[in-house]
Short mmCIF file of C-alpha atoms in Angstrom, two decimals:
data_model
loop_
_atom_site.label_atom_id
_atom_site.label_comp_id
_atom_site.label_asym_id
_atom_site.label_seq_id
_atom_site.Cartn_x
_atom_site.Cartn_y
_atom_site.Cartn_z
CA MET A 972 24.34 162.70 224.15
CA GLU A 973 26.12 165.82 224.97
CA LYS A 974 29.00 166.98 223.84
CA ARG A 975 31.77 167.87 225.83
CA LEU A 976 34.09 171.22 225.73
CA PHE A 977 37.67 171.88 226.98
CA PHE A 978 38.12 175.81 227.53
CA VAL A 979 41.36 176.97 229.07
CA TYR A 980 42.14 181.09 229.16
CA ASN A 981 44.90 183.41 230.58
CA PRO A 982 43.54 184.93 232.90
CA ARG A 983 46.53 187.65 232.80
CA ALA A 984 46.15 188.18 228.68
CA GLY A 985 44.95 191.62 227.65
CA LYS A 986 44.45 193.54 230.37
CA GLY A 987 42.65 190.50 231.88
CA LEU A 988 39.47 191.80 229.89
CA ILE A 989 37.94 187.88 229.97
CA LYS A 990 37.53 188.25 233.97
CA SER A 991 34.00 190.30 233.17
CA LYS A 992 33.34 188.02 230.40
CA LEU A 993 33.50 184.90 231.28
CA ALA A 994 30.16 184.22 232.45
CA ASP A 995 29.01 185.10 229.27
CA ILE A 996 31.43 183.29 227.27
CA VAL A 997 30.58 180.21 229.27
CA ASP A 998 26.35 180.13 228.83
CA VAL A 999 26.93 180.60 224.75
CA PHE A 1000 29.38 176.98 225.23
CA VAL A 1001 26.20 175.19 227.78
CA LYS A 1002 23.38 176.54 225.20
CA ALA A 1003 25.10 175.12 222.44
CA GLY A 1004 24.82 171.51 224.27
CA TYR A 1005 28.11 171.60 225.57
CA GLU A 1006 29.26 170.48 228.89
CA THR A 1007 31.73 172.78 229.49
CA ILE A 1008 35.29 172.50 231.66
CA ILE A 1009 37.12 175.63 232.02
CA TYR A 1010 40.59 176.15 232.70
CA PRO A 1011 42.54 179.25 233.46
CA THR A 1012 46.28 178.80 232.98
CA GLN A 1013 48.65 179.24 235.92
CA ALA A 1014 51.87 179.11 234.09
CA LYS A 1015 53.75 178.96 230.79
CA GLY A 1016 53.71 175.51 229.26
CA ASP A 1017 50.15 175.32 231.29
CA GLY A 1018 48.01 175.17 228.55
CA TYR A 1019 49.93 172.71 226.77
CA GLU A 1020 49.99 169.86 229.54
CA ARG A 1021 45.52 170.36 230.30
CA VAL A 1022 44.70 170.06 226.67
CA MET A 1023 47.56 167.08 226.60
CA GLU A 1024 45.30 165.67 229.17
CA TYR A 1025 41.93 166.25 228.03
CA GLN A 1026 42.32 166.05 224.38
CA SER A 1027 41.04 162.40 224.15
CA LYS A 1028 38.17 163.51 226.42
CA VAL A 1029 36.43 166.42 224.55
CA ASP A 1030 34.55 166.63 221.32
CA ALA A 1031 36.15 170.95 221.63
CA VAL A 1032 39.43 172.72 222.52
CA VAL A 1033 38.38 176.28 222.83
CA CYS A 1034 41.12 178.54 224.03
CA SER A 1035 41.19 182.26 225.34
CA GLY A 1036 44.52 184.56 225.71
CA GLY A 1037 47.24 185.72 222.99
CA ASP A 1038 48.96 184.48 219.75
CA GLY A 1039 51.07 182.14 222.40
CA THR A 1040 48.10 180.42 224.09
CA LEU A 1041 46.75 179.71 220.99
CA ASP A 1042 50.69 178.09 220.07
CA GLU A 1043 50.24 175.84 223.87
CA VAL A 1044 47.06 174.35 222.41
CA VAL A 1045 47.86 173.23 218.87
CA SER A 1046 51.38 172.13 219.76
CA ALA A 1047 50.46 169.93 222.28
CA LEU A 1048 46.89 168.81 219.52
CA MET A 1049 49.97 168.33 217.30
CA ALA A 1050 52.15 166.12 219.57
CA CYS A 1051 49.64 163.85 219.98
CA GLY A 1052 47.92 163.59 216.58
CA SER A 1053 44.40 164.29 217.40
CA ALA A 1054 41.52 165.97 215.07
CA VAL A 1055 39.91 167.96 218.21
CA PRO A 1056 38.58 171.10 215.98
CA VAL A 1057 39.73 173.98 217.41
CA GLY A 1058 38.13 177.63 219.17
CA TYR A 1059 40.38 180.59 219.39
CA ILE A 1060 39.26 183.38 221.19
CA PRO A 1061 41.27 186.13 220.81
CA ALA A 1062 42.64 187.96 224.18
CA GLY A 1063 45.97 189.41 223.53
CA SER A 1064 47.96 192.37 222.73
CA THR A 1065 47.79 191.53 218.94
CA ASN A 1066 46.78 188.81 218.24
CA ASP A 1067 48.02 188.62 214.64
CA PHE A 1068 45.89 185.09 214.02
CA ALA A 1069 42.82 185.91 214.91
CA SER A 1070 43.47 189.30 213.45
CA SER A 1071 44.28 186.89 209.96
CA LEU A 1072 41.34 185.13 209.91
CA SER A 1073 38.70 188.16 210.45
CA ILE A 1074 37.97 186.56 214.30
CA PRO A 1075 35.80 188.60 216.28
CA LYS A 1076 37.56 191.14 218.57
CA ASP A 1077 34.69 190.73 220.56
CA MET A 1078 35.15 187.75 223.16
CA VAL A 1079 31.50 186.51 223.12
CA ARG A 1080 31.09 187.57 219.25
CA ALA A 1081 34.07 184.86 219.00
CA ALA A 1082 32.45 182.51 221.56
CA GLU A 1083 29.14 182.25 219.22
CA ALA A 1084 31.24 182.05 216.08
CA VAL A 1085 32.32 178.25 217.93
CA ALA A 1086 28.87 177.60 219.15
CA ARG A 1087 27.83 177.63 215.75
CA GLY A 1088 30.41 175.45 214.05
CA ALA A 1089 31.30 176.28 210.92
CA LEU A 1090 35.06 174.23 210.42
CA TYR A 1091 37.87 176.28 208.35
CA ARG A 1092 41.05 173.77 207.29
CA CYS A 1093 44.12 175.98 208.19
CA ASP A 1094 47.62 175.00 207.64
CA VAL A 1095 50.26 174.46 210.95
CA GLY A 1096 53.67 174.70 211.15
CA ARG A 1097 56.51 171.74 211.82
CA PHE A 1098 59.36 173.37 213.58
CA ASN A 1099 62.16 170.51 213.90
CA ALA A 1100 60.56 168.59 216.33
CA GLY A 1101 57.93 170.57 217.11
CA THR A 1102 54.83 173.53 216.03
CA PHE A 1103 53.61 176.47 215.44
CA VAL A 1104 50.86 178.15 214.28
CA TYR A 1105 51.67 181.13 212.36
CA ILE A 1106 55.45 182.65 212.53
CA ALA A 1107 58.73 181.41 212.65
CA ALA A 1108 61.21 183.95 213.00
CA PHE A 1109 64.52 185.13 214.00
CA GLY A 1110 66.66 188.29 214.06
CA LEU A 1111 65.89 192.03 213.95
CA PHE A 1112 62.83 192.67 216.71
CA THR A 1113 62.05 188.83 216.89
CA ASP A 1114 62.40 188.39 220.70
CA VAL A 1115 60.55 191.67 221.56
CA ALA A 1116 57.55 189.95 221.59
CA TYR A 1117 58.65 187.05 224.49
CA GLU A 1118 60.53 189.96 226.72
CA THR A 1119 58.33 192.35 226.77
CA ASN A 1120 56.80 192.76 230.16
CA GLN A 1121 53.62 191.37 230.68
CA ASN A 1122 52.54 193.85 232.92
CA LEU A 1123 53.58 196.60 229.98
CA LYS A 1124 51.30 194.66 227.25
CA ASN A 1125 48.08 194.59 229.05
CA ILE A 1126 49.15 198.65 229.62
CA LEU A 1127 49.83 199.69 226.57
CA GLY A 1128 49.36 197.35 223.76
CA HIS A 1129 51.00 197.06 221.00
CA VAL A 1130 52.82 200.55 221.40
CA ALA A 1131 54.45 198.53 223.75
CA TYR A 1132 56.31 196.17 221.07
CA ILE A 1133 57.06 199.28 218.87
CA LEU A 1134 58.99 201.14 222.19
CA GLU A 1135 60.75 197.64 223.34
CA GLY A 1136 62.18 197.02 219.20
CA ALA A 1137 63.02 201.10 219.48
CA LYS A 1138 65.99 200.02 221.49
CA ARG A 1139 67.54 197.69 219.17
CA LEU A 1140 67.95 200.05 216.27
CA LEU A 1141 71.39 200.81 217.50
CA ASP A 1142 72.23 197.32 217.39
CA ILE A 1143 71.39 195.08 213.88
CA ARG A 1144 73.39 191.82 214.30
CA ALA A 1145 73.56 189.77 210.98
CA TYR A 1146 74.00 185.86 211.27
CA HIS A 1147 75.53 184.08 208.03
CA CYS A 1148 72.83 181.52 206.74
CA GLU A 1149 72.83 178.80 203.86
CA ILE A 1150 69.05 178.24 203.18
CA SER A 1151 67.33 175.83 200.88
CA ALA A 1152 64.17 175.50 199.88
CA GLU A 1153 62.54 173.57 196.99
CA GLY A 1154 65.21 174.01 194.84
CA ARG A 1155 65.96 177.45 195.46
CA ILE A 1156 69.35 178.36 197.46
CA LEU A 1157 70.49 181.48 199.07
CA GLU A 1158 73.91 182.28 201.23
CA GLY A 1159 74.57 184.98 202.91
CA ASP A 1160 74.57 187.27 205.62
CA PHE A 1161 71.28 188.39 207.17
CA ILE A 1162 69.19 190.51 209.77
CA TYR A 1163 66.44 189.11 209.79
CA GLY A 1164 63.95 185.99 208.94
CA MET A 1165 60.16 185.08 208.70
CA ILE A 1166 58.30 181.81 207.85
CA THR A 1167 54.97 182.45 208.34
CA ASN A 1168 51.13 181.80 207.79
CA SER A 1169 49.23 185.08 207.96
CA ARG A 1170 48.20 187.91 206.57
CA SER A 1171 49.14 190.34 209.82
CA VAL A 1172 52.42 190.50 211.77
CA GLY A 1173 53.16 192.47 214.38
CA GLY A 1174 49.92 194.07 213.86
CA PHE A 1175 51.16 195.27 210.43
CA LYS A 1176 48.27 193.99 208.03
CA HIS A 1177 50.54 192.56 204.69
CA LEU A 1178 53.55 192.79 205.14
CA THR A 1179 53.64 189.04 204.39
CA GLY A 1180 52.20 189.84 200.96
CA LYS A 1181 48.69 190.78 199.82
CA ASN A 1182 47.67 186.91 198.52
CA VAL A 1183 48.23 184.58 201.35
CA ASP A 1184 45.80 182.37 201.61
CA MET A 1185 46.14 179.88 205.01
CA SER A 1186 45.20 176.77 203.68
CA ASP A 1187 47.20 176.01 201.01
CA GLY A 1188 50.14 174.33 201.76
CA LEU A 1189 52.33 177.17 201.51
CA PHE A 1190 54.22 179.30 203.67
CA GLU A 1191 55.36 182.80 202.91
CA VAL A 1192 58.82 183.65 203.24
CA THR A 1193 60.77 187.15 204.06
CA LEU A 1194 64.71 186.97 204.30
CA ILE A 1195 66.26 190.42 204.63
CA ARG A 1196 69.90 191.06 204.12
CA LYS A 1197 72.73 192.85 206.23
CA PRO A 1198 72.87 195.90 204.57
CA LYS A 1199 76.20 197.35 203.87
CA ASN A 1200 74.93 201.35 204.06
CA ALA A 1201 72.34 203.63 204.58
CA LEU A 1202 71.44 203.49 201.72
CA GLU A 1203 70.62 199.77 201.70
CA LEU A 1204 69.35 200.62 205.31
CA ASN A 1205 66.45 203.11 203.38
CA GLU A 1206 65.25 200.44 200.73
CA ILE A 1207 65.05 198.23 202.99
CA ILE A 1208 62.73 200.23 205.15
CA THR A 1209 60.95 201.61 202.69
CA SER A 1210 59.78 197.97 201.47
CA LEU A 1211 58.42 197.49 204.85
CA LEU A 1212 56.40 200.27 205.22
CA LEU A 1213 55.27 200.15 201.46
CA ALA A 1214 54.54 196.21 202.26
CA GLU A 1215 56.31 195.74 198.69
CA ASP A 1216 59.53 194.02 197.92
CA LYS A 1217 60.94 196.55 195.64
CA THR A 1218 64.49 195.97 196.91
CA ASP A 1219 67.10 193.08 196.09
CA MET A 1220 67.86 193.46 200.40
CA ILE A 1221 64.58 191.33 200.62
CA HIS A 1222 64.30 188.53 199.32
CA SER A 1223 60.37 186.91 199.40
CA PHE A 1224 58.82 183.74 198.02
CA LYS A 1225 56.67 180.93 198.75
CA THR A 1226 57.35 177.40 199.64
CA SER A 1227 56.00 174.12 201.50
CA SER A 1228 59.00 173.70 203.45
CA ILE A 1229 62.55 175.17 203.92
CA THR A 1230 65.88 174.48 205.73
CA ILE A 1231 68.37 177.09 207.14
CA GLU A 1232 71.26 176.52 208.37
CA SER A 1233 73.91 178.63 209.94
CA GLU A 1234 77.60 179.24 211.66
CA GLU A 1235 76.10 179.70 215.25
CA GLU A 1236 73.22 179.19 216.77
CA ILE A 1237 70.36 181.49 216.20
CA SER A 1238 67.59 182.40 218.72
CA TRP A 1239 64.15 181.97 217.07
CA THR A 1240 60.66 183.13 217.95
CA LEU A 1241 57.37 180.86 217.44
CA ASP A 1242 54.12 182.68 217.85
CA GLY A 1243 55.86 185.51 220.41
CA GLU A 1244 57.47 183.27 222.25
CA TYR A 1245 60.76 182.01 222.84
CA GLY A 1246 61.71 178.60 220.55
CA GLY A 1247 64.89 177.88 221.21
CA SER A 1248 68.04 178.39 219.84
CA HIS A 1249 69.44 176.37 216.78
CA GLN A 1250 72.21 175.96 214.05
CA GLN A 1251 70.02 173.83 211.86
CA VAL A 1252 66.16 173.96 211.39
CA VAL A 1253 63.69 172.48 209.00
CA VAL A 1254 60.30 173.98 208.97
CA GLU A 1255 57.35 172.02 207.10
CA ASN A 1256 54.31 172.68 206.31
CA ARG A 1257 51.71 170.37 207.46
CA LYS A 1258 48.63 171.27 205.18
CA GLN A 1259 45.34 171.95 206.60
CA ALA A 1260 46.33 169.58 209.64
CA MET A 1261 44.22 171.59 212.44
CA ALA A 1262 40.18 171.91 212.12
CA LEU A 1263 39.46 175.78 213.34
CA PHE A 1264 36.08 177.29 214.40
CA LEU A 1265 35.17 180.05 212.09
CA GLU A 1266 32.02 182.62 211.70
CA GLY A 1267 30.85 181.05 208.59
#
């Protein structure tokens, strides 16, 4: 019996490059024996709704777009407890997740990796009642991804994020938090925090460490305290640029779960999209919860 594949893509992501590759991508799937259902997303959240509709009717779900598109697809599958394997054809401006797993940037090659059928079991994050694929973050710069205009992303790519982020350097805000993670307790004023399952963040490799296993059931956590003076700020910047934690201003550790409580609501970013404002978040690692097509 012929297999069925649901292919959902964001037609605007990454300068709309997929429009010229669509026929070749679908041809790869058809030659691999898949009856292919194609759907271009029409608005934010559309991918989530369509995957919820089709996940029980297909043997695989493949998406193309930025990390936000992937987040919608995986969130839908996790919400309904589906074990359908996922394929990802990156087409966004930064594509941290794809970079972390060496998913081909060439769209047709990425489709061929799906067609070969080799699966990798990847961790997925639970964020309160929601889901994220590779990063949950708050504080400095974290709203850059979802506040940067899509047309600007298409024209300038990664540079667009840097330009948007540069506007924030004169307005560093701190949040007083109490953080607990498997026996570790921290309290203080933090300007940034990220919980990741990724080897690349914002296009920069190794910010989360050099020994990241995306299927080990552990997150990489990075928390940056509020600098009291220019010297401490310089320590933070140097550590980030060198991707080395050599300052007491940065806390880096691995954990399978973490709880963060704050005195006020904090805006969070999940996979580059707005994740809501929360006073308390509980984040847990769902070890190897996603079956992902990767090159063998």
